[in-house]
Coordinates of C-alpha atoms in Angstrom, one line a residue:
Chain X
M1 CA 12.4 -32.2 -12.2
S2 CA 10.1 -31.4 -15.2
K3 CA 12.2 -28.3 -15.8
V4 CA 15.2 -30.5 -16.1
L5 CA 13.4 -32.8 -18.5
D6 CA 12.4 -29.8 -20.6
I7 CA 16.0 -28.5 -20.7
N8 CA 17.3 -32.0 -21.6
S9 CA 15.1 -32.1 -24.7
L10 CA 15.8 -28.5 -25.6
L11 CA 19.5 -29.1 -25.2
L12 CA 19.3 -32.2 -27.5
E13 CA 17.3 -30.1 -30.0
V14 CA 19.9 -27.3 -30.0
R15 CA 22.7 -29.9 -30.2
N16 CA 21.3 -31.6 -33.2
A17 CA 20.7 -28.3 -35.1
V18 CA 24.3 -27.1 -34.3
Q19 CA 25.7 -30.5 -35.4
I20 CA 23.9 -30.3 -38.7
Y21 CA 25.3 -26.8 -39.2
I22 CA 28.8 -27.9 -38.5
D23 CA 28.5 -31.0 -40.7
L24 CA 27.4 -28.8 -43.6
L25 CA 30.2 -26.4 -42.9
L26 CA 32.8 -29.1 -43.1
I27 CA 31.5 -30.9 -46.2
S28 CA 34.3 -30.9 -48.7
K29 CA 35.4 -32.9 -51.7
D30 CA 38.9 -33.7 -50.3
D31 CA 37.9 -37.0 -48.9
D32 CA 41.4 -38.3 -48.8
D33 CA 42.7 -35.2 -47.0
R34 CA 44.0 -36.5 -43.6
L35 CA 43.7 -33.2 -41.8
K36 CA 40.1 -32.7 -42.9
K37 CA 39.3 -36.3 -41.9
A38 CA 40.8 -35.6 -38.4
I39 CA 38.8 -32.3 -38.2
K40 CA 35.5 -34.0 -39.2
Y41 CA 36.1 -37.0 -37.0
S42 CA 36.3 -34.8 -33.9
S43 CA 33.5 -32.4 -35.0
T44 CA 31.0 -35.0 -36.0
N45 CA 30.1 -35.7 -32.4
I46 CA 30.0 -32.3 -30.6
G47 CA 28.8 -33.7 -27.3
K48 CA 26.2 -31.9 -25.3
A49 CA 26.9 -28.6 -27.0
M50 CA 26.4 -26.7 -23.8
R51 CA 28.3 -23.7 -25.0
A52 CA 26.2 -23.5 -28.2
F53 CA 23.1 -23.8 -26.1
L54 CA 24.2 -20.9 -23.9
V55 CA 24.9 -18.7 -27.0
I56 CA 21.5 -19.6 -28.6
E57 CA 19.4 -19.3 -25.5
S58 CA 21.0 -16.1 -24.2
S59 CA 20.4 -14.6 -27.6
K60 CA 16.8 -15.7 -27.8
M61 CA 16.1 -14.0 -24.5
F62 CA 16.7 -10.7 -26.2
G63 CA 14.8 -11.4 -29.3
V64 CA 17.6 -12.7 -31.5
D65 CA 16.4 -15.9 -33.2
T66 CA 18.3 -19.1 -33.5
A67 CA 18.8 -18.8 -37.3
K68 CA 20.9 -15.7 -36.6
S69 CA 22.9 -16.9 -33.6
M70 CA 23.5 -20.4 -35.1
P71 CA 26.8 -19.6 -36.9
I72 CA 28.2 -18.1 -33.7
A73 CA 26.9 -21.1 -31.6
A74 CA 28.7 -23.4 -34.1
S75 CA 31.9 -21.3 -33.8
V76 CA 32.0 -21.8 -30.0
E77 CA 31.6 -25.5 -30.5
L78 CA 34.5 -25.5 -33.0
I79 CA 36.6 -23.7 -30.4
H80 CA 35.5 -26.2 -27.7
T81 CA 36.4 -29.1 -29.9
Y82 CA 39.8 -27.6 -30.7
S83 CA 40.5 -27.3 -26.9
L84 CA 39.5 -30.9 -26.3
I85 CA 41.7 -32.3 -29.1
H86 CA 44.7 -30.4 -27.8
D87 CA 43.9 -31.2 -24.1
D88 CA 43.8 -34.9 -25.0
L89 CA 47.3 -35.0 -26.6
P90 CA 50.0 -37.2 -24.9
A91 CA 51.9 -34.1 -23.8
M92 CA 48.8 -32.7 -22.1
D93 CA 46.2 -34.9 -20.4
N94 CA 47.1 -38.0 -22.5
D95 CA 43.5 -39.2 -23.0
S96 CA 42.6 -42.1 -25.2
I97 CA 38.8 -41.8 -25.2
R98 CA 36.7 -38.7 -25.9
R99 CA 32.9 -38.5 -26.5
G100 CA 32.8 -42.4 -26.6
K101 CA 35.4 -42.7 -29.3
P102 CA 39.2 -42.9 -29.5
T103 CA 40.7 -39.4 -29.2
C104 CA 41.8 -37.6 -32.4
H105 CA 45.5 -38.4 -32.0
K106 CA 44.7 -42.0 -31.4
M107 CA 43.0 -42.2 -34.7
Y108 CA 45.1 -39.8 -36.9
G109 CA 48.3 -39.4 -35.1
E110 CA 49.7 -36.5 -33.0
A111 CA 50.7 -34.2 -35.9
A112 CA 47.2 -34.4 -37.5
A113 CA 45.6 -33.8 -34.1
I114 CA 47.7 -30.7 -33.3
L115 CA 46.9 -29.3 -36.8
A116 CA 43.2 -30.3 -36.5
G117 CA 43.0 -28.3 -33.3
D118 CA 44.8 -25.3 -34.9
S119 CA 42.5 -25.5 -37.9
L120 CA 39.3 -25.6 -35.8
L121 CA 40.4 -22.6 -33.8
T122 CA 41.2 -20.7 -37.0
L123 CA 38.0 -21.8 -38.7
A124 CA 36.0 -20.4 -35.8
F125 CA 37.5 -17.0 -36.4
E126 CA 37.1 -17.4 -40.1
L127 CA 33.4 -18.1 -39.6
L128 CA 32.9 -15.3 -37.0
S129 CA 34.3 -12.8 -39.4
S130 CA 32.4 -14.1 -42.5
E131 CA 29.3 -12.8 -44.2
L132 CA 27.5 -15.8 -42.8
I133 CA 27.2 -13.8 -39.6
D134 CA 24.2 -11.5 -40.0
F135 CA 25.1 -8.7 -37.6
S136 CA 26.7 -5.3 -37.8
S137 CA 30.5 -5.3 -38.3
N138 CA 30.8 -3.7 -34.8
T139 CA 28.8 -6.5 -33.2
K140 CA 30.9 -9.2 -35.0
L141 CA 34.1 -7.6 -33.8
T142 CA 32.9 -7.4 -30.2
V143 CA 32.0 -11.1 -30.3
I144 CA 35.4 -12.1 -31.8
N145 CA 37.2 -10.0 -29.2
T146 CA 35.1 -11.3 -26.3
L147 CA 35.8 -14.9 -27.3
A148 CA 39.5 -14.4 -28.0
K149 CA 40.0 -12.9 -24.6
A150 CA 38.1 -15.7 -22.9
I151 CA 40.1 -18.5 -24.5
G152 CA 43.6 -17.1 -24.6
M153 CA 46.5 -17.0 -22.3
N154 CA 44.5 -15.2 -19.6
G155 CA 41.6 -17.5 -20.0
M156 CA 41.1 -21.1 -21.2
A157 CA 44.7 -21.8 -22.5
G158 CA 46.1 -20.2 -19.3
G159 CA 43.8 -22.4 -17.2
Q160 CA 44.9 -25.6 -19.1
M161 CA 48.5 -24.7 -18.4
L162 CA 47.7 -24.3 -14.6
D163 CA 45.8 -27.6 -14.7
I164 CA 48.9 -29.4 -15.9
L165 CA 51.4 -27.5 -13.7
F166 CA 49.2 -28.1 -10.6
E167 CA 49.3 -31.9 -11.0
G168 CA 50.4 -33.6 -7.8
Q169 CA 50.8 -30.3 -6.0
E170 CA 49.4 -29.3 -2.6
L171 CA 47.3 -26.2 -3.4
A172 CA 45.0 -23.7 -1.6
V173 CA 41.3 -23.7 -2.5
E174 CA 41.8 -20.3 -4.1
N175 CA 44.4 -21.7 -6.5
I176 CA 42.1 -24.4 -7.6
M177 CA 39.2 -22.0 -8.1
E178 CA 41.4 -19.6 -10.1
M179 CA 42.5 -22.5 -12.3
Q180 CA 38.9 -23.7 -12.9
K181 CA 37.7 -20.2 -13.6
K182 CA 40.3 -19.8 -16.3
K183 CA 40.0 -23.3 -17.7
T184 CA 36.3 -23.4 -17.9
A185 CA 34.3 -20.4 -16.6
Y186 CA 35.6 -17.5 -18.7
F187 CA 34.7 -19.3 -21.9
I188 CA 31.2 -20.3 -20.7
A189 CA 30.7 -16.7 -19.4
A190 CA 31.7 -15.3 -22.8
C191 CA 29.1 -17.6 -24.4
C192 CA 26.4 -16.2 -22.1
K193 CA 27.6 -12.6 -22.7
I194 CA 27.3 -13.1 -26.5
G195 CA 23.5 -13.2 -26.3
G196 CA 23.6 -9.8 -24.7
I197 CA 26.0 -8.5 -27.3
L198 CA 23.9 -9.8 -30.2
G199 CA 20.8 -8.3 -28.5
N200 CA 22.4 -4.9 -27.9
V201 CA 21.7 -4.8 -24.2
D202 CA 23.1 -2.3 -21.7
K203 CA 26.3 -2.8 -19.8
Q204 CA 24.6 -3.8 -16.6
S205 CA 22.7 -6.6 -18.3
L206 CA 26.0 -7.8 -19.9
S207 CA 27.4 -7.9 -16.5
Y208 CA 24.5 -10.0 -15.1
L209 CA 25.0 -12.4 -18.0
E210 CA 28.7 -12.6 -17.3
N211 CA 28.3 -13.2 -13.6
Y212 CA 25.7 -15.9 -14.3
G213 CA 28.1 -17.6 -16.7
M214 CA 31.1 -17.4 -14.3
A215 CA 29.2 -19.0 -11.5
L216 CA 27.6 -21.6 -13.8
G217 CA 30.9 -22.4 -15.4
T218 CA 32.7 -22.8 -12.1
A219 CA 29.8 -25.0 -10.8
F220 CA 30.0 -27.0 -14.0
Q221 CA 33.7 -27.7 -13.6
I222 CA 33.1 -28.8 -10.0
T223 CA 30.3 -31.1 -11.0
D224 CA 32.6 -32.5 -13.7
D225 CA 35.2 -33.3 -11.1
I226 CA 32.5 -34.9 -8.9
L227 CA 31.4 -37.0 -11.9
D228 CA 35.0 -38.0 -12.3
I229 CA 34.7 -39.7 -9.0
E230 CA 31.0 -40.8 -8.9
G231 CA 30.1 -41.0 -12.5
C232 CA 29.5 -43.7 -15.1
E233 CA 32.2 -44.0 -17.8
I234 CA 29.8 -45.1 -20.6
K235 CA 27.5 -42.1 -19.9
A236 CA 30.4 -39.7 -19.7
G237 CA 32.0 -41.0 -22.9
K238 CA 35.5 -40.7 -21.5
K239 CA 37.7 -42.4 -19.0
L240 CA 36.9 -41.5 -15.4
R241 CA 38.8 -41.5 -12.1
K242 CA 41.8 -40.6 -14.3
D243 CA 42.1 -37.1 -13.0
Y244 CA 42.2 -38.5 -9.5
A245 CA 44.9 -41.0 -10.5
A246 CA 46.9 -38.3 -12.3
G247 CA 47.0 -36.2 -9.1
K248 CA 44.9 -33.5 -10.8
A249 CA 44.1 -30.5 -8.6
T250 CA 40.4 -30.6 -8.0
L251 CA 38.1 -29.1 -5.4
V252 CA 36.9 -32.6 -4.7
D253 CA 40.4 -33.7 -3.9
K254 CA 41.0 -30.7 -1.7
V255 CA 37.7 -30.5 0.4
G256 CA 36.0 -33.8 -0.3
L257 CA 32.8 -34.7 -2.2
N258 CA 30.4 -33.3 0.3
D259 CA 31.8 -29.8 0.6
S260 CA 32.3 -29.7 -3.2
K261 CA 28.6 -30.4 -3.7
I262 CA 27.8 -27.6 -1.3
K263 CA 30.1 -25.2 -3.1
A264 CA 28.6 -26.2 -6.5
Q265 CA 25.1 -25.6 -5.2
E266 CA 26.1 -22.2 -3.8
L267 CA 27.5 -21.3 -7.2
I268 CA 24.3 -22.5 -8.9
D269 CA 22.3 -20.3 -6.5
L270 CA 24.5 -17.4 -7.3
A271 CA 24.0 -18.0 -11.0
L272 CA 20.2 -18.0 -10.5
E273 CA 20.4 -14.8 -8.5
E274 CA 22.3 -13.0 -11.2
I275 CA 20.0 -14.1 -14.1
K276 CA 16.9 -13.0 -12.2
N277 CA 18.1 -9.4 -12.5
L278 CA 17.4 -9.5 -16.2
Q279 CA 14.2 -7.9 -17.5
C280 CA 13.2 -10.7 -19.8
D281 CA 12.1 -14.3 -19.9
Y282 CA 15.2 -16.0 -18.5
S283 CA 13.6 -19.4 -17.8
N284 CA 15.7 -21.4 -20.1
L285 CA 18.9 -20.1 -18.6
S286 CA 17.7 -20.6 -15.0
N287 CA 16.4 -24.1 -15.9
F288 CA 19.8 -24.8 -17.3
A289 CA 21.4 -23.9 -14.0
Y290 CA 19.0 -26.4 -12.3
F291 CA 20.1 -28.9 -14.9
I292 CA 23.7 -28.5 -14.1
A293 CA 23.0 -28.8 -10.4
L294 CA 21.0 -32.0 -10.9
R295 CA 23.8 -33.6 -13.0
N296 CA 25.0 -35.2 -9.8
L297 CA 24.5 -33.1 -6.8
H298 CA 21.3 -34.9 -5.6
Chain I
M1 CA 72.9 -4.6 -55.2
S2 CA 72.3 -1.2 -53.5
K3 CA 68.6 -1.9 -53.7
V4 CA 69.2 -5.0 -51.7
L5 CA 71.3 -3.1 -49.1
D6 CA 68.5 -0.6 -48.8
I7 CA 65.9 -3.3 -48.3
N8 CA 68.2 -5.0 -45.7
S9 CA 68.3 -1.9 -43.6
L10 CA 64.6 -1.2 -44.1
L11 CA 63.8 -4.8 -43.1
L12 CA 65.9 -4.4 -40.0
E13 CA 64.2 -1.1 -39.1
V14 CA 60.7 -2.6 -39.5
R15 CA 61.8 -5.7 -37.6
N16 CA 63.0 -3.6 -34.7
A17 CA 59.8 -1.5 -34.5
V18 CA 57.6 -4.6 -34.7
Q19 CA 59.7 -6.3 -32.0
I20 CA 59.2 -3.3 -29.7
Y21 CA 55.5 -3.4 -30.3
I22 CA 55.2 -7.1 -29.5
D23 CA 57.5 -6.8 -26.4
L24 CA 55.2 -4.0 -25.0
L25 CA 52.1 -6.0 -25.9
L26 CA 53.4 -9.0 -23.9
I27 CA 54.6 -7.1 -20.8
S28 CA 52.8 -8.5 -17.8
K29 CA 53.2 -8.8 -14.1
D30 CA 52.9 -12.5 -14.1
D31 CA 56.6 -13.2 -14.2
D32 CA 56.2 -16.7 -12.7
D33 CA 53.6 -17.7 -15.3
R34 CA 55.1 -20.6 -17.3
L35 CA 52.8 -20.1 -20.3
K36 CA 53.6 -16.4 -20.5
K37 CA 57.3 -17.2 -20.2
A38 CA 57.1 -19.6 -23.1
I39 CA 55.1 -17.1 -25.1
K40 CA 57.6 -14.3 -24.5
Y41 CA 60.6 -16.6 -25.0
S42 CA 59.4 -17.4 -28.6
S43 CA 58.2 -13.8 -29.4
T44 CA 61.2 -11.9 -28.2
N45 CA 63.2 -12.8 -31.3
I46 CA 60.7 -12.5 -34.2
G47 CA 63.4 -13.2 -36.8
K48 CA 63.4 -11.3 -40.1
A49 CA 59.8 -10.2 -39.7
M50 CA 59.3 -10.6 -43.4
R51 CA 55.5 -10.9 -43.1
A52 CA 55.3 -7.8 -40.9
F53 CA 57.4 -6.0 -43.5
L54 CA 55.0 -7.0 -46.3
V55 CA 52.0 -5.7 -44.3
I56 CA 53.7 -2.4 -43.5
E57 CA 55.2 -1.8 -47.0
S58 CA 52.1 -2.9 -48.9
S59 CA 50.1 -0.5 -46.7
K60 CA 52.5 2.4 -47.1
M61 CA 52.2 2.2 -50.9
F62 CA 48.6 3.2 -50.6
G63 CA 49.2 6.0 -48.1
V64 CA 48.5 4.0 -44.9
D65 CA 51.3 5.0 -42.5
T66 CA 53.2 2.5 -40.3
A67 CA 51.7 3.7 -37.0
K68 CA 48.3 2.5 -38.3
S69 CA 49.4 -0.8 -39.9
M70 CA 51.8 -1.7 -37.0
P71 CA 49.3 -3.7 -34.8
I72 CA 48.3 -5.8 -37.8
A73 CA 52.0 -6.3 -38.7
A74 CA 52.5 -7.5 -35.1
S75 CA 49.5 -9.8 -35.4
V76 CA 50.9 -11.6 -38.5
E77 CA 54.2 -12.1 -36.6
L78 CA 52.4 -13.6 -33.7
I79 CA 50.7 -16.0 -36.1
H80 CA 54.0 -16.8 -37.7
T81 CA 55.6 -17.5 -34.3
Y82 CA 52.6 -19.7 -33.4
S83 CA 53.1 -21.8 -36.5
L84 CA 56.9 -22.2 -35.9
I85 CA 56.3 -23.3 -32.3
H86 CA 53.9 -26.0 -33.4
D87 CA 55.9 -27.0 -36.4
D88 CA 59.0 -27.6 -34.2
L89 CA 57.1 -30.0 -31.8
P90 CA 58.4 -33.6 -31.6
A91 CA 55.2 -34.9 -33.3
M92 CA 55.8 -32.4 -36.2
D93 CA 59.3 -31.5 -37.5
N94 CA 61.0 -32.3 -34.2
D95 CA 63.4 -29.3 -34.2
S96 CA 65.6 -28.4 -31.4
I97 CA 67.0 -25.0 -32.6
R98 CA 64.9 -22.0 -33.9
R99 CA 66.1 -18.5 -34.4
G100 CA 69.4 -19.4 -32.9
K101 CA 68.0 -20.7 -29.6
P102 CA 66.5 -23.9 -28.2
T103 CA 63.0 -24.4 -29.5
C104 CA 60.0 -23.5 -27.2
H105 CA 59.3 -27.1 -26.2
K106 CA 63.0 -27.7 -25.5
M107 CA 62.9 -24.9 -23.0
Y108 CA 59.4 -25.2 -21.5
G109 CA 58.2 -28.6 -22.4
E110 CA 55.7 -29.8 -25.0
A111 CA 52.5 -28.9 -23.1
A112 CA 53.6 -25.2 -22.6
A113 CA 54.7 -25.1 -26.3
I114 CA 51.4 -26.4 -27.6
L115 CA 49.5 -23.9 -25.4
A116 CA 52.0 -21.0 -26.2
G117 CA 51.2 -21.6 -29.9
D118 CA 47.5 -21.8 -29.2
S119 CA 47.7 -18.6 -27.2
L120 CA 49.7 -16.6 -29.8
L121 CA 47.2 -17.6 -32.5
T122 CA 44.3 -16.5 -30.2
L123 CA 46.1 -13.3 -29.2
A124 CA 46.5 -12.3 -32.9
F125 CA 42.8 -12.5 -33.3
E126 CA 42.2 -10.6 -30.1
L127 CA 44.6 -7.9 -31.3
L128 CA 43.0 -7.7 -34.8
S129 CA 39.5 -7.3 -33.3
S130 CA 40.6 -4.7 -30.7
E131 CA 40.3 -1.0 -30.5
L132 CA 44.1 -0.7 -31.0
I133 CA 43.3 -1.3 -34.7
D134 CA 42.4 2.1 -36.1
F135 CA 40.4 1.2 -39.1
S136 CA 36.6 0.8 -39.8
S137 CA 35.0 -2.3 -38.4
N138 CA 34.4 -3.6 -42.0
T139 CA 38.1 -3.3 -42.8
K140 CA 39.1 -5.1 -39.6
L141 CA 36.7 -8.0 -40.3
T142 CA 38.1 -8.3 -43.9
V143 CA 41.6 -8.5 -42.5
I144 CA 40.6 -11.1 -40.0
N145 CA 38.8 -13.2 -42.6
T146 CA 41.6 -12.9 -45.1
L147 CA 44.2 -14.1 -42.6
A148 CA 42.0 -16.9 -41.1
K149 CA 41.4 -18.3 -44.6
A150 CA 45.1 -18.1 -45.4
I151 CA 46.4 -19.9 -42.3
G152 CA 43.7 -22.6 -41.8
M153 CA 43.0 -26.1 -43.1
N154 CA 43.0 -24.9 -46.8
G155 CA 46.1 -22.8 -46.2
M156 CA 49.1 -22.9 -43.8
A157 CA 47.8 -25.7 -41.5
G158 CA 46.8 -27.8 -44.5
G159 CA 50.3 -27.2 -46.1
Q160 CA 52.0 -28.3 -42.9
M161 CA 50.0 -31.5 -42.8
L162 CA 51.0 -32.2 -46.4
D163 CA 54.7 -31.4 -45.6
I164 CA 54.6 -34.2 -42.9
L165 CA 52.6 -36.7 -45.0
F166 CA 54.8 -36.2 -48.0
E167 CA 58.0 -37.2 -46.1
G168 CA 59.9 -40.0 -47.8
Q169 CA 57.3 -40.1 -50.7
E170 CA 58.0 -40.0 -54.4
L171 CA 56.0 -37.0 -55.6
A172 CA 55.2 -35.0 -58.7
V173 CA 56.5 -31.4 -59.0
E174 CA 52.8 -30.3 -58.9
N175 CA 52.3 -31.9 -55.5
I176 CA 55.4 -30.2 -54.1
M177 CA 54.3 -26.9 -55.5
E178 CA 50.8 -27.3 -54.1
M179 CA 52.2 -28.1 -50.6
Q180 CA 54.5 -25.1 -50.7
K181 CA 51.8 -22.8 -51.8
K182 CA 49.6 -23.8 -48.9
K183 CA 52.4 -24.0 -46.3
T184 CA 54.0 -20.7 -47.1
A185 CA 52.6 -18.7 -50.0
Y186 CA 48.9 -18.2 -49.0
F187 CA 49.9 -16.5 -45.7
I188 CA 52.5 -14.3 -47.4
A189 CA 50.0 -13.4 -50.1
A190 CA 47.5 -12.5 -47.4
C191 CA 50.1 -10.1 -45.8
C192 CA 50.5 -8.4 -49.2
K193 CA 46.8 -8.2 -49.8
I194 CA 46.3 -6.6 -46.4
G195 CA 48.0 -3.4 -47.5
G196 CA 45.4 -3.1 -50.3
I197 CA 42.6 -3.8 -47.9
L198 CA 43.8 -1.1 -45.5
G199 CA 44.3 1.3 -48.4
N200 CA 40.8 0.6 -49.8
V201 CA 42.0 -0.3 -53.3
D202 CA 40.0 -1.8 -56.1
K203 CA 39.6 -5.6 -56.7
Q204 CA 42.0 -5.6 -59.6
S205 CA 44.8 -4.1 -57.4
L206 CA 44.1 -6.6 -54.6
S207 CA 44.5 -9.3 -57.2
Y208 CA 47.9 -7.9 -58.3
L209 CA 49.0 -7.8 -54.7
E210 CA 47.8 -11.4 -54.1
N211 CA 49.6 -12.6 -57.3
Y212 CA 52.8 -10.9 -56.2
G213 CA 52.5 -12.5 -52.8
M214 CA 51.8 -16.0 -54.1
A215 CA 54.8 -15.9 -56.5
L216 CA 57.1 -14.3 -53.9
G217 CA 55.9 -16.8 -51.2
T218 CA 56.5 -19.8 -53.4
A219 CA 59.9 -18.4 -54.4
F220 CA 60.8 -17.8 -50.8
Q221 CA 60.0 -21.4 -49.9
I222 CA 62.2 -22.7 -52.7
T223 CA 65.1 -20.4 -51.6
D224 CA 64.5 -21.7 -48.1
D225 CA 64.9 -25.3 -49.3
I226 CA 68.0 -24.2 -51.3
L227 CA 69.4 -22.7 -48.1
D228 CA 68.8 -26.0 -46.3
I229 CA 71.3 -27.5 -48.7
E230 CA 73.8 -24.7 -49.3
G231 CA 73.3 -22.4 -46.3
C232 CA 75.2 -21.6 -43.2
E233 CA 73.6 -22.9 -39.9
I234 CA 74.7 -20.0 -37.8
K235 CA 73.3 -17.4 -40.2
A236 CA 70.1 -19.4 -40.6
G237 CA 69.6 -19.8 -36.8
K238 CA 68.3 -23.3 -37.2
K239 CA 69.6 -26.8 -38.1
L240 CA 70.2 -27.2 -41.8
R241 CA 70.3 -30.3 -44.1
K242 CA 67.7 -31.7 -41.7
D243 CA 64.9 -31.5 -44.2
Y244 CA 67.0 -33.4 -46.6
A245 CA 67.9 -36.1 -44.0
A246 CA 64.2 -36.4 -43.0
G247 CA 63.2 -37.1 -46.6
K248 CA 61.2 -33.9 -46.8
A249 CA 59.5 -33.3 -50.2
T250 CA 61.3 -30.3 -51.6
L251 CA 61.7 -29.0 -55.2
V252 CA 65.4 -29.2 -54.7
D253 CA 65.2 -32.9 -53.9
K254 CA 62.9 -33.4 -57.0
V255 CA 64.6 -31.4 -59.7
G256 CA 68.0 -30.5 -58.3
L257 CA 69.6 -27.3 -57.1
N258 CA 70.1 -25.7 -60.5
D259 CA 66.5 -26.2 -61.8
S260 CA 65.2 -25.0 -58.4
K261 CA 67.2 -21.8 -58.7
I262 CA 65.8 -21.3 -62.2
K263 CA 62.2 -21.9 -60.9
A264 CA 62.7 -19.5 -58.0
Q265 CA 64.0 -16.8 -60.4
E266 CA 61.0 -17.3 -62.7
L267 CA 58.7 -16.8 -59.7
I268 CA 60.6 -13.6 -58.7
D269 CA 60.2 -12.3 -62.2
L270 CA 56.5 -13.1 -62.1
A271 CA 56.2 -11.3 -58.8
L272 CA 57.9 -8.3 -60.3
E273 CA 55.6 -8.3 -63.3
E274 CA 52.5 -8.4 -61.1
I275 CA 53.6 -5.5 -58.8
K276 CA 54.4 -3.3 -61.8
N277 CA 50.7 -3.2 -62.6
L278 CA 50.0 -1.1 -59.5
Q279 CA 49.6 2.7 -60.0
C280 CA 51.8 3.7 -57.1
D281 CA 55.4 3.6 -55.9
Y282 CA 55.9 -0.1 -55.5
S283 CA 59.7 0.1 -55.2
N284 CA 60.0 -1.4 -51.7
L285 CA 58.0 -4.4 -52.7
S286 CA 59.9 -4.9 -56.0
N287 CA 63.2 -4.4 -54.1
F288 CA 62.1 -7.0 -51.6
A289 CA 61.6 -9.5 -54.4
Y290 CA 65.1 -8.8 -55.6
F291 CA 66.2 -9.3 -52.0
I292 CA 64.6 -12.8 -51.9
A293 CA 66.2 -13.7 -55.2
L294 CA 69.6 -12.6 -53.9
R295 CA 69.3 -14.6 -50.7
N296 CA 71.1 -17.5 -52.4
L297 CA 70.3 -17.6 -56.1
H298 CA 73.5 -15.9 -57.2

């Protein structure tokens, strides 16, 4: 339990540092610019910043300090925020509350929300290719390419499409797992892999990081679906039991709460097995896996 | 006039080559994947491919052959297609016809159209950072950064927001010109600049290319607005006189057809002046400026 408390405070610390970085990045004089208002509105509260945490901690393991990985950590949160803004749109999940506030389109209208998402995605690639990133050009390109692959049509965007298409359908467990991998796990795995890329590790180590991230990301999505049933709306900062009502395809819906918890725990165990192969102090990443498990599995 | 005929056939030649490149890039076995269907649907007819033409011809001027600049030319067309899919959405310009066919959301629904746009933007950055691009890592990063700046919140996306916000408003000519620069010219200028980046030219030459592109891009937007009033719907492949009906802020609306034509011609002359400063055979770029002028100014 103390491991989880430690991770909780480390997560909060990382989150606050990333938030400050993003706030400074988005400072501008155009205070009456509606698009920038919408962008800032959705970026001012980056949530738990789990993806930034994974970038920063996986980098630290290989001797890359936080000051250097910070702009990349900020970029992945910009990408995550873009995906949430678009997912919340009426034509997508039609959500009205996100991170405890009205969603972007509820505040600024759909056009501004679509463009705010587009702009945040673009800004992430602008930042990743800028001189603010203090790594070799080769390393920067590998990071850009790894992220782009993880969030595109064969990754996050593809998963979000399946999530919508699967609504109300009778599906096999494999379909649900495939959708969740694309929607959530590829991006999380890319964040973990980035630490290895920045630290110039060998291919085998990159593969351990990726496997850890895939298992962790899939477990995270399952615990998210469990929270949708068992969780507290105020704590979650979004409407719950909505996925269930919308007929969303989740593992919980398919195999029930108990078996879903068992599956999530198996995935957490798998993530822990993978990370243990690394020849370095992996304690923050293993503790983070315990933290995900303890969100609601016990 | 023969210059324009030459450019017309060169433009068609470039367009066809870029279309083949994009078609091959998007070949996949997932024929039942709705997102990929939507992406292919919108990318199979890339229109005139003016931006790809500018990348390829501005590169050729400095000795960079088409085989090398092609993947970058394809990337800018993917970005252009993403912007059109999102611009056509009901919450944006609400268009039903694009490039002579029903718009992406009319065929595949809004969710697929939003995600198809997101995926195309992401794919462009994946391609630009990939090993398919045969330039130094430094050059590739400069191209990525130049494009990201041109199409983000201070460029194309910002311009699209202004375009929507300005609807039905009484505006100064400066506001309209600022909107059109952001919406259209920055991206076109970036495409022209890319040739110089790939050809490793000096800063002064980059600046001539950028100035040419800004003037050309602004002139192009004005001629587009003139076409919206005077043009033929079948030739344009989209609904016309819709901008006028929607109360869109255009220069034509503000100063009339005649003065708009004069302004566009001034900008074309400016573009020609800028390109003449380059110490190379700039004939295809100057002929392209004549071609834009002749679209409808005479």
